[in-house]
CSV table of C-alpha atoms in Angstrom, one decimal:
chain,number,residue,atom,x,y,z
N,178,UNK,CA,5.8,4.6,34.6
N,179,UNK,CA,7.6,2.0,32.1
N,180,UNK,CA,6.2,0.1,29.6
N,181,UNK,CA,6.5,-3.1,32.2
N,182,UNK,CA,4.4,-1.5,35.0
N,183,UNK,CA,2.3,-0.6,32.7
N,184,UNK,CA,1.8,-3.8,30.9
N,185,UNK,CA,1.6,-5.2,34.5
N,186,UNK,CA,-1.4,-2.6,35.4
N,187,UNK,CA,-3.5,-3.0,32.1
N,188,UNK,CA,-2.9,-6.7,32.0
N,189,UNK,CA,-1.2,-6.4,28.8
N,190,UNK,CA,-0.2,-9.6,26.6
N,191,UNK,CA,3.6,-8.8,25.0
N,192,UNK,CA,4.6,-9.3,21.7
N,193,UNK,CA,7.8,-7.8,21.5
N,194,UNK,CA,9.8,-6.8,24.3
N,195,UNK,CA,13.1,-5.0,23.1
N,196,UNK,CA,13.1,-2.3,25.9
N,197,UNK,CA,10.3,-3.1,28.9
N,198,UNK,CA,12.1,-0.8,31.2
N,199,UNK,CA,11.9,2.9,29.1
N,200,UNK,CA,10.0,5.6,30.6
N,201,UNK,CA,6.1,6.0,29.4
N,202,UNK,CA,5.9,9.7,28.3
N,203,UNK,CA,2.4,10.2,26.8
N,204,UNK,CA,-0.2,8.5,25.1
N,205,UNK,CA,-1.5,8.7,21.3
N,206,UNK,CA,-4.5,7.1,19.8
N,207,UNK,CA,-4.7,6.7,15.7
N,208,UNK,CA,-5.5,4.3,13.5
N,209,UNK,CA,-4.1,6.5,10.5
N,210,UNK,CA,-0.3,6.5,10.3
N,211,UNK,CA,0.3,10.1,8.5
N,212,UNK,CA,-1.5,11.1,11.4
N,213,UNK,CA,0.6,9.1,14.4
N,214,UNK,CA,3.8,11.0,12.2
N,215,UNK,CA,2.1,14.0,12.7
N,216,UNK,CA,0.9,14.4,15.8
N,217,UNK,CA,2.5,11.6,18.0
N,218,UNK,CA,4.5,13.0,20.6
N,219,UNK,CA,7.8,11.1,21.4
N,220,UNK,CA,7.8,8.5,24.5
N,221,UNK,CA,4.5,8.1,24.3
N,222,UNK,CA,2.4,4.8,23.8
N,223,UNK,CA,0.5,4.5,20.6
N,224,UNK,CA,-3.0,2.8,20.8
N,225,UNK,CA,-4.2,1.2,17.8
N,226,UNK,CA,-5.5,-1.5,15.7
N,227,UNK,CA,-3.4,-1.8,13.1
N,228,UNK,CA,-1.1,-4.5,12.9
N,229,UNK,CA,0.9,-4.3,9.6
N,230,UNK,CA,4.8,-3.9,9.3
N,231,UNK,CA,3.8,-0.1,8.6
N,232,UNK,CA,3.0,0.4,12.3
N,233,UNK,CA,6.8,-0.8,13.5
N,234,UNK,CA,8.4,1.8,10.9
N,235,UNK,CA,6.2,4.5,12.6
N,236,UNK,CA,6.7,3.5,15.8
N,237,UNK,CA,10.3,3.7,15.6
N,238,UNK,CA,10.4,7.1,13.5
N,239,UNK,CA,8.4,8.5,16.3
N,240,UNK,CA,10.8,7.1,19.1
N,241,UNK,CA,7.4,6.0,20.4
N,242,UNK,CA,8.2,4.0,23.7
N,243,UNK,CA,5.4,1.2,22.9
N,244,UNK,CA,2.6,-0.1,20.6
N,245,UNK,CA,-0.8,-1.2,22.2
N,246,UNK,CA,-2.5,-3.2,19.9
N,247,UNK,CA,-5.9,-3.5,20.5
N,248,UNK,CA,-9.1,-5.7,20.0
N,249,UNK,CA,-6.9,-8.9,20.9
N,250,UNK,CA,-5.3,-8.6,17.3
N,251,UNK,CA,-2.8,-10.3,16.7
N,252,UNK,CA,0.4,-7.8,15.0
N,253,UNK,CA,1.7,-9.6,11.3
N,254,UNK,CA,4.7,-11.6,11.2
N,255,UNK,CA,6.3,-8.7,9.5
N,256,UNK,CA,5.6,-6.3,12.0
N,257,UNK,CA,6.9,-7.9,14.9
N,258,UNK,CA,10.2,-8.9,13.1
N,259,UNK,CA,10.6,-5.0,11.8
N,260,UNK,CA,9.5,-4.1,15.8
N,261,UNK,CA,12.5,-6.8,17.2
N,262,UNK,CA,14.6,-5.2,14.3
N,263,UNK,CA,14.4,-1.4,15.3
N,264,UNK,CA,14.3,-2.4,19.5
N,265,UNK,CA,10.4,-1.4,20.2
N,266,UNK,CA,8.3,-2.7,22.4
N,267,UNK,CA,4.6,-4.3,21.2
N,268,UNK,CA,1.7,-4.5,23.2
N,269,UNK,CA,-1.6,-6.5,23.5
N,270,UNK,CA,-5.0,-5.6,24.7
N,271,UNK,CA,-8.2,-7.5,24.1
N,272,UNK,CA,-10.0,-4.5,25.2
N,273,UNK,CA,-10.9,-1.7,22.3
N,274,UNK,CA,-9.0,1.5,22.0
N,275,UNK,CA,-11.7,3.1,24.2
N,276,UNK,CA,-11.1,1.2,27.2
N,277,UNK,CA,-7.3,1.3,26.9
N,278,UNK,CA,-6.8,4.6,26.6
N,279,UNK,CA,-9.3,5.3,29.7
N,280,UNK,CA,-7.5,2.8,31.9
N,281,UNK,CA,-4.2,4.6,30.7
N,282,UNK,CA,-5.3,8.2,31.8
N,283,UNK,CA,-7.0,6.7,34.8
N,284,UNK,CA,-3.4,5.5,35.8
N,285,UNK,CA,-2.6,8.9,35.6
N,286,UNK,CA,-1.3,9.3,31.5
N,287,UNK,CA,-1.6,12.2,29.4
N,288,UNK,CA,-1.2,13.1,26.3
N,289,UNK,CA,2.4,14.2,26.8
N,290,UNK,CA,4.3,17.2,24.8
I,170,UNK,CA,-8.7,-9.6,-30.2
I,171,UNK,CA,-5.9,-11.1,-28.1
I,172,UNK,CA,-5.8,-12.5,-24.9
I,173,UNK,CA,-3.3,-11.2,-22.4
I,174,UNK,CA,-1.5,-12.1,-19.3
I,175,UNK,CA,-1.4,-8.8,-16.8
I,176,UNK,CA,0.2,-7.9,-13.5
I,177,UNK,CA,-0.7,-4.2,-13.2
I,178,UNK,CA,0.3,-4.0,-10.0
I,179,UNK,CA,4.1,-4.4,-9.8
I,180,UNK,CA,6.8,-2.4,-7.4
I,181,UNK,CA,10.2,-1.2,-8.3
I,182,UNK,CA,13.4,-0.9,-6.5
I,183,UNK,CA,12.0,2.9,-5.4
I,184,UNK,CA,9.2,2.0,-3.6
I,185,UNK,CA,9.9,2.2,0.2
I,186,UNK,CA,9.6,-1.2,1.6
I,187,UNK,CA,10.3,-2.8,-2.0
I,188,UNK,CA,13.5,-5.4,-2.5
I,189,UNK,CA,17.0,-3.1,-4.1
I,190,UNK,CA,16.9,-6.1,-6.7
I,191,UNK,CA,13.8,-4.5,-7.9
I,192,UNK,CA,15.4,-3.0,-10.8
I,193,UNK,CA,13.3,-2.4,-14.9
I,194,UNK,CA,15.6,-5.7,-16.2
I,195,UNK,CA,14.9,-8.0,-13.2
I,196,UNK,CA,11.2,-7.4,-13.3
I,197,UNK,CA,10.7,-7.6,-17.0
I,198,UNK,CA,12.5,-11.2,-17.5
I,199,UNK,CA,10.8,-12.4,-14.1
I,200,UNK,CA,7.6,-11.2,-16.0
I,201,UNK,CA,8.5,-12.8,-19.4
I,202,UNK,CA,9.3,-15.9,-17.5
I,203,UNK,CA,5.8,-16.1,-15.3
I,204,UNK,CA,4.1,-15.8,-19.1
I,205,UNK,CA,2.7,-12.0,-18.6
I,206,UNK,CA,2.4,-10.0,-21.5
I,207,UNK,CA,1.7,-6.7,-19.8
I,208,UNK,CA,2.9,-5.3,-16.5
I,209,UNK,CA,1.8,-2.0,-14.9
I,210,UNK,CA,4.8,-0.2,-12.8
I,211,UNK,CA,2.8,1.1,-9.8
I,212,UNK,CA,5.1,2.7,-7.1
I,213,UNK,CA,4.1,4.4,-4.0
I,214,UNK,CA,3.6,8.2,-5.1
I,215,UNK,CA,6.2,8.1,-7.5
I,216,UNK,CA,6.4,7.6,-11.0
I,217,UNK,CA,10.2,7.9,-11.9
I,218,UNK,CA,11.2,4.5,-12.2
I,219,UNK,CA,8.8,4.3,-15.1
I,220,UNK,CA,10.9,5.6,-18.2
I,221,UNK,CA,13.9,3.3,-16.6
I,222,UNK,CA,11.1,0.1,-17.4
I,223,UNK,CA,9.0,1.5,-20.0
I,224,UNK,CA,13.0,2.1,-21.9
I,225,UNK,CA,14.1,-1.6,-21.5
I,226,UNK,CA,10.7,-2.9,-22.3
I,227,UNK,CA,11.7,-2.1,-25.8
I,228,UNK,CA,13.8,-5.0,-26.2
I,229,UNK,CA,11.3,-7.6,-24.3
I,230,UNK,CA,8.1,-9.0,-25.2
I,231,UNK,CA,6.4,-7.6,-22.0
I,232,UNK,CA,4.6,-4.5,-22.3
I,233,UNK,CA,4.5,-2.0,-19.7
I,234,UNK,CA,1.5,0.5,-18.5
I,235,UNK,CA,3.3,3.6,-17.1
I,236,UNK,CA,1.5,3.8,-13.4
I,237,UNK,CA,1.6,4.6,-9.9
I,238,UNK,CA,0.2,3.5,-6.5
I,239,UNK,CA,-1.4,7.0,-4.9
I,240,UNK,CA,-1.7,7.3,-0.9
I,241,UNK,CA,-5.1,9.1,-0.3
I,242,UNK,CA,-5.8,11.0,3.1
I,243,UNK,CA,-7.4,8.1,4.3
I,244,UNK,CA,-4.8,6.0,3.3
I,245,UNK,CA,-6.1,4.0,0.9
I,246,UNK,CA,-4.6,3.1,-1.9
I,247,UNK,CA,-5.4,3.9,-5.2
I,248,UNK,CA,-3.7,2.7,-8.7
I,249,UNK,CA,-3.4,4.7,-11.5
I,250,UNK,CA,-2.7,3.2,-14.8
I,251,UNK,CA,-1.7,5.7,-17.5
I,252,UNK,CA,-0.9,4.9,-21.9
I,253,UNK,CA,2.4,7.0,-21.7
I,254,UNK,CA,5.1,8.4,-19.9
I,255,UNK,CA,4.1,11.8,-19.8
I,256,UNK,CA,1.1,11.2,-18.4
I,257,UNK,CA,1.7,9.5,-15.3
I,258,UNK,CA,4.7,12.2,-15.2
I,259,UNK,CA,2.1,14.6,-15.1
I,260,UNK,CA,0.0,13.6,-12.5
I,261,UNK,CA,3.3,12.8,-10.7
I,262,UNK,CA,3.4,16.6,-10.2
I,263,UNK,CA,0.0,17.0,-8.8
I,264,UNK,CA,0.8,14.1,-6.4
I,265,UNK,CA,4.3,15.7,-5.2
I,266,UNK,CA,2.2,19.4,-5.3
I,267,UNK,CA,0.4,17.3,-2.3
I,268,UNK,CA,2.7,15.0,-0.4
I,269,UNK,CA,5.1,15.6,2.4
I,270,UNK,CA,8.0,14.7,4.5
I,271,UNK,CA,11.4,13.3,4.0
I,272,UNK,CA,12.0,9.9,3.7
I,273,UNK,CA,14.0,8.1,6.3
I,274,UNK,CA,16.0,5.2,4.7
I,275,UNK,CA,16.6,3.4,8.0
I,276,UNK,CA,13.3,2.6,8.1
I,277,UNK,CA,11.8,2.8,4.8
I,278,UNK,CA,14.4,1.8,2.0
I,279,UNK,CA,16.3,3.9,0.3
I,280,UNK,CA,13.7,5.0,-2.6
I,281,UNK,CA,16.8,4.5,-5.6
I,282,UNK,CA,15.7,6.0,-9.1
I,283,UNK,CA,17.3,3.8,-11.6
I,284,UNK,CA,18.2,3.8,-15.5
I,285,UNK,CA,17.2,0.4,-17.7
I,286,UNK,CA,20.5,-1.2,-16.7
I,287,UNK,CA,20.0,-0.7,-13.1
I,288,UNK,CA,22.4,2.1,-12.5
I,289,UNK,CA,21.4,4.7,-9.6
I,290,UNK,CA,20.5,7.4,-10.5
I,291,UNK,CA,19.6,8.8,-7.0
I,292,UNK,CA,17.8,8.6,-4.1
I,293,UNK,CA,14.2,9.9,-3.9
I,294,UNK,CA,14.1,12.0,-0.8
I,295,UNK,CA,10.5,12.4,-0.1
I,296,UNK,CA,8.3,10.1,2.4
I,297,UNK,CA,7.0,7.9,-0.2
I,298,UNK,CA,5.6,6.0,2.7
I,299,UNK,CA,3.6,8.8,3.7
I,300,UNK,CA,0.1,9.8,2.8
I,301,UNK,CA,-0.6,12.7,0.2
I,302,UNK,CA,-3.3,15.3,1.7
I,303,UNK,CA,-5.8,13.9,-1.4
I,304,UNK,CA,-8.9,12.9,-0.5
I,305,UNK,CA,-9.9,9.3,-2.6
I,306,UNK,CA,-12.0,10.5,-4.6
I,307,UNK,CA,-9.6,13.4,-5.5
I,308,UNK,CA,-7.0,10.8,-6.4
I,309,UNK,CA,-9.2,9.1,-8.7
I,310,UNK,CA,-10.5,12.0,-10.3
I,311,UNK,CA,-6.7,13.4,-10.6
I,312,UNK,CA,-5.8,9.8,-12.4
I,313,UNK,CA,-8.9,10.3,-14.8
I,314,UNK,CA,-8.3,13.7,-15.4
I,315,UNK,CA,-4.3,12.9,-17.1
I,316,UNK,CA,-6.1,9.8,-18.9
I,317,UNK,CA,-5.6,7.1,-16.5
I,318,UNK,CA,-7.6,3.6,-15.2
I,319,UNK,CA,-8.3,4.0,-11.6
I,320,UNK,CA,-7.8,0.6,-9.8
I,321,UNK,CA,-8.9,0.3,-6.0
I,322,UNK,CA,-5.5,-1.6,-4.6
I,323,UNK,CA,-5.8,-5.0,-2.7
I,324,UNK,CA,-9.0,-4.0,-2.0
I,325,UNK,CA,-9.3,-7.6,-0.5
I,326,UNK,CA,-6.8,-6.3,2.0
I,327,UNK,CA,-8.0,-4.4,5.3
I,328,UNK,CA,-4.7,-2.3,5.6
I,329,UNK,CA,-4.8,0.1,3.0
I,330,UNK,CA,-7.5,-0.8,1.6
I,331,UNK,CA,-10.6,1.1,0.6
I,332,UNK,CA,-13.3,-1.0,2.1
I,333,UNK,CA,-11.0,-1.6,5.1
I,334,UNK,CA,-10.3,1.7,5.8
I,335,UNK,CA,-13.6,3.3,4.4
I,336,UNK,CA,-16.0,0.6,5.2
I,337,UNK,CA,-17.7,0.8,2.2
I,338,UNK,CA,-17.0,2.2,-1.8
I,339,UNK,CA,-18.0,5.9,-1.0
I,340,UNK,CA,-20.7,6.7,-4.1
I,341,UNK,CA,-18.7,9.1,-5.2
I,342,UNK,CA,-15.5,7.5,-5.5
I,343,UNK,CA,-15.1,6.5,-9.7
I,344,UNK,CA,-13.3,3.7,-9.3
I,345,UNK,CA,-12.9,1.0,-12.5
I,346,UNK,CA,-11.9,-1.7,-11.0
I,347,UNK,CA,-11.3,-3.7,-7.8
I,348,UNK,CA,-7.8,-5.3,-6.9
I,349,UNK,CA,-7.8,-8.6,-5.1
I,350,UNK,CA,-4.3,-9.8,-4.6
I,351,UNK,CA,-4.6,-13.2,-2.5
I,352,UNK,CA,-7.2,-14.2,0.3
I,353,UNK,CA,-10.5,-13.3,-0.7
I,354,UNK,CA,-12.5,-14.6,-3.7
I,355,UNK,CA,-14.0,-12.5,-5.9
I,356,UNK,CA,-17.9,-14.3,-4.9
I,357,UNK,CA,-16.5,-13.6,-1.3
I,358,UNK,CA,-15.8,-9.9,-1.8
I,359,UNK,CA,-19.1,-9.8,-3.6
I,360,UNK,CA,-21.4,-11.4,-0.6
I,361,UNK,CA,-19.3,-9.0,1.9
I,362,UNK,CA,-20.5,-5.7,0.5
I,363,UNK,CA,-23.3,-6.2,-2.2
I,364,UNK,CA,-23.0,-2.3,-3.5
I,365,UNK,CA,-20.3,-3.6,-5.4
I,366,UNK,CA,-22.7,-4.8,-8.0
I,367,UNK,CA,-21.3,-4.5,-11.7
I,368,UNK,CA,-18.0,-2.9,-10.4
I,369,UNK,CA,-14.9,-5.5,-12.4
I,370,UNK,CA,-12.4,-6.9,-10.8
I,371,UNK,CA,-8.7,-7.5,-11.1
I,372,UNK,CA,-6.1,-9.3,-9.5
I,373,UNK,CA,-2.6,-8.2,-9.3
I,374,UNK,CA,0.4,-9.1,-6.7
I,375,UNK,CA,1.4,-5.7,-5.7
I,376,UNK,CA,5.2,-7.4,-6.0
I,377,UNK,CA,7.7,-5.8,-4.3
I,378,UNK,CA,10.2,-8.1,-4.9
I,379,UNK,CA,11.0,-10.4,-8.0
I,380,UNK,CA,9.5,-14.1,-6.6
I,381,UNK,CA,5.9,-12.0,-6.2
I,382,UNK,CA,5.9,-10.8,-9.9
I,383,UNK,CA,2.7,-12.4,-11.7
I,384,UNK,CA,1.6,-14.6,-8.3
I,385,UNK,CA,-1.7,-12.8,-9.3
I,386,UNK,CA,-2.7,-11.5,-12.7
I,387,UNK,CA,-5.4,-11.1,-15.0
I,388,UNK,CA,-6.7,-11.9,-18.5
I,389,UNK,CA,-7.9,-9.7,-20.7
I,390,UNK,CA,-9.4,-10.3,-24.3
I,391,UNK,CA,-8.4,-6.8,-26.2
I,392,UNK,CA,-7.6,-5.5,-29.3
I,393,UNK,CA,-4.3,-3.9,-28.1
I,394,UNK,CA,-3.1,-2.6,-25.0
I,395,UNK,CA,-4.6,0.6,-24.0
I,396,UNK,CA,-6.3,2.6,-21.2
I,397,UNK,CA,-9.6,2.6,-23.6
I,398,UNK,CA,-9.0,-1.0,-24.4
I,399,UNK,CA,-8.6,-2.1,-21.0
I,400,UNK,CA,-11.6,0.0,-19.4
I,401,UNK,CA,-13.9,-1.6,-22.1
I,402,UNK,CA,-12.6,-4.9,-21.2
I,403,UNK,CA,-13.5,-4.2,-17.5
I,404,UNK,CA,-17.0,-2.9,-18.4
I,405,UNK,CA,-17.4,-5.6,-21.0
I,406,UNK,CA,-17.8,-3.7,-24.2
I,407,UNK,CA,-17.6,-3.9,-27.7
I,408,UNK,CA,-16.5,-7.8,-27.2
I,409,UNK,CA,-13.6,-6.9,-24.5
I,410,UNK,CA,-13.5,-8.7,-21.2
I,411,UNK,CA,-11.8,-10.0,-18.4
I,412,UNK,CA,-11.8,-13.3,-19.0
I,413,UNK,CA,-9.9,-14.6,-15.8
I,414,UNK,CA,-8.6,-13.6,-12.1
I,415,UNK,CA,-6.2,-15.7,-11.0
I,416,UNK,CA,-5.2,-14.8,-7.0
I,417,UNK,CA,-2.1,-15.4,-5.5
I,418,UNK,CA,-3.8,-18.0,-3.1
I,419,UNK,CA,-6.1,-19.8,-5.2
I,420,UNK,CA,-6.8,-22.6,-3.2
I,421,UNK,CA,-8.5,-20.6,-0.2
């Protein structure tokens, strides 16, 4: 799916919306950033709660095709100007990352490569 | 015993994320002119901007501690606060021994190592931005162990910080001081986790550009400016103390 159908499916709010129409290719969720730039596999969306400038840098490293943020935070000014900067697409759930991630695997997500 | 003006928490021009005009003149008369006496040059797992500063602090008023802002595991951030050079060049090498990655300047800054006149010397390569595989309380034994203060970095901040990220000061973390760089007052901090007890705390502005330098700072009363000097003022011995906080925010 794309990041729009699945914003449309979880109900997502949207932040930043540089590229609504690329490809979904996995999910992540981490909180710590060495570990999204470990692990993360590319396409995927990363679920988290942190909502520093940090997170758009990672995000684009990663060619991560979105950023859930979750627990209805609200992403720094910072963040979303880096995320409009490097063309990224950021999320909003008021859900925790729990509930995200299950409603992403129940929509048929996995981890990805 | 003199009273000085510090920002021990202060970026350079290698720091990913940091401003390029970050360089050791720029910071030193934007220091002289916001009245500090002392600055600490704290940049993210790196230490070798420090000789560029610590060199053309010899003609300004403004001392400098030699220092460096360590990523632990858990990314949080510690300071380290060292009397010399060779010190924090030390511990530098445990620090690189323990971090890894290449930096990518697109989206982190291009990391330049500079002389005192601002001159590039190169371009650090590794992922400053990253996290080193040191466990917190490794990192602030590491800092003691080559001499150094250990400073728990905007602790008042929940990214990066160490009771955002840990949720509490771990019991075996030796840590001398608490940062607080802007929102939170110290009797705030204090009524939020109550272990904190007699642990001191600083404030510093964790500038990375030259507008931030001194926004916070402390005042100590010491005899001179020195590791020992400065971790009897935070314990309050032998008549050194902190005498004042000042945040960035002050009115919150």
């Amino acid at each position: 799916m794309t990041v729009r159908q699945m914003a449309d499916r979880l109900g997502l709010a949207v932040w930043v919306d540089e590229d609504l129409d690329r490809q979904v290719e996995g999910a992540y969720v981490a909180d710590l950033l060495s570990d999204v730039i470990a692990h993360a596999p590319a396409g995927a969306v990363w679920v988290t709660l942190q909502t520093h400038a940090n997170v758009a840098a990672v995000a684009a490293l990663k060619e991560l095709s979105a950023v859930v943020i979750v627990n209805g935070r609200r992403p720094e000014a910072e963040m979303l100007q880096r995320a409009r900067e490097h063309k990224l697409n950021i999320l909003g759930a008021s859900e925790p990352a729990f509930e995200v991630a299950a409603k992403l695997y129940l929509a048929g997500l996995r981890q990805g490569k | 015993m003199r009273l000085w003006r510090a920002d021990l928490h202060v970026h350079t021009c290698l720091s990913p994320c940091a401003e390029l005009s970050m360089g050791p003149r720029t910071i030193l008369a934007q220091a002289a002119a916001r009245g500090l006496d002392l600055i600490g040059i704290t940049d993210h797992n790196s230490a070798e901007n420090v000789p560029a500063v610590v060199r053309a602090a010899e003609s300004s008023a403004v001392k400098v501690l030699p220092g460096m802002e360590v990523t632990s595991r858990e990314e949080v951030h510690l300071l380290g606060l060292f009397d010399r050079i060779e010190a924090v060049l030390a511990f530098q090498e445990l620090v690189y021994r323990h971090l890894h990655g290449s930096n990518r300047p697109e989206l982190f800054g291009l990391q330049v190592v500079v002389n005192e006149e601002h001159e590039v010397l190169g371009f650090n390569p590794r992922l400053l931005a990253g996290a080193t595989e040191l466990a917190v309380e490794e990192v602030a034994s590491g800092i003691h162990r080559f001499g150094g203060l250990v400073v728990a970095a905007h602790a008042d901040r929940e990214a990066f910080g160490v009771l955002g990220h840990l949720g509490f000061l771990p019991p075996g973390l030796a840590v001398d001081a608490l940062e607080l760089t802007g929102d939170t007052a110290e009797e705030q901090l204090r009524r939020r986790w109550p272990d904190l007890s007699l642990l001191a705390v600083v404030c510093g502005s964790d500038a990375h550009a030259p507008g931030q330098i001194g926004a916070a700072f402390t005042e100590f009363a010491t005899e001179t400016i020195s590791v020992v000097e400065l971790r009897k003022a935070l314990r309050g011995e032998d008549g050194r103390r902190v005498i004042r906080c000042r945040r960035a925010r002050e009115s919150v």
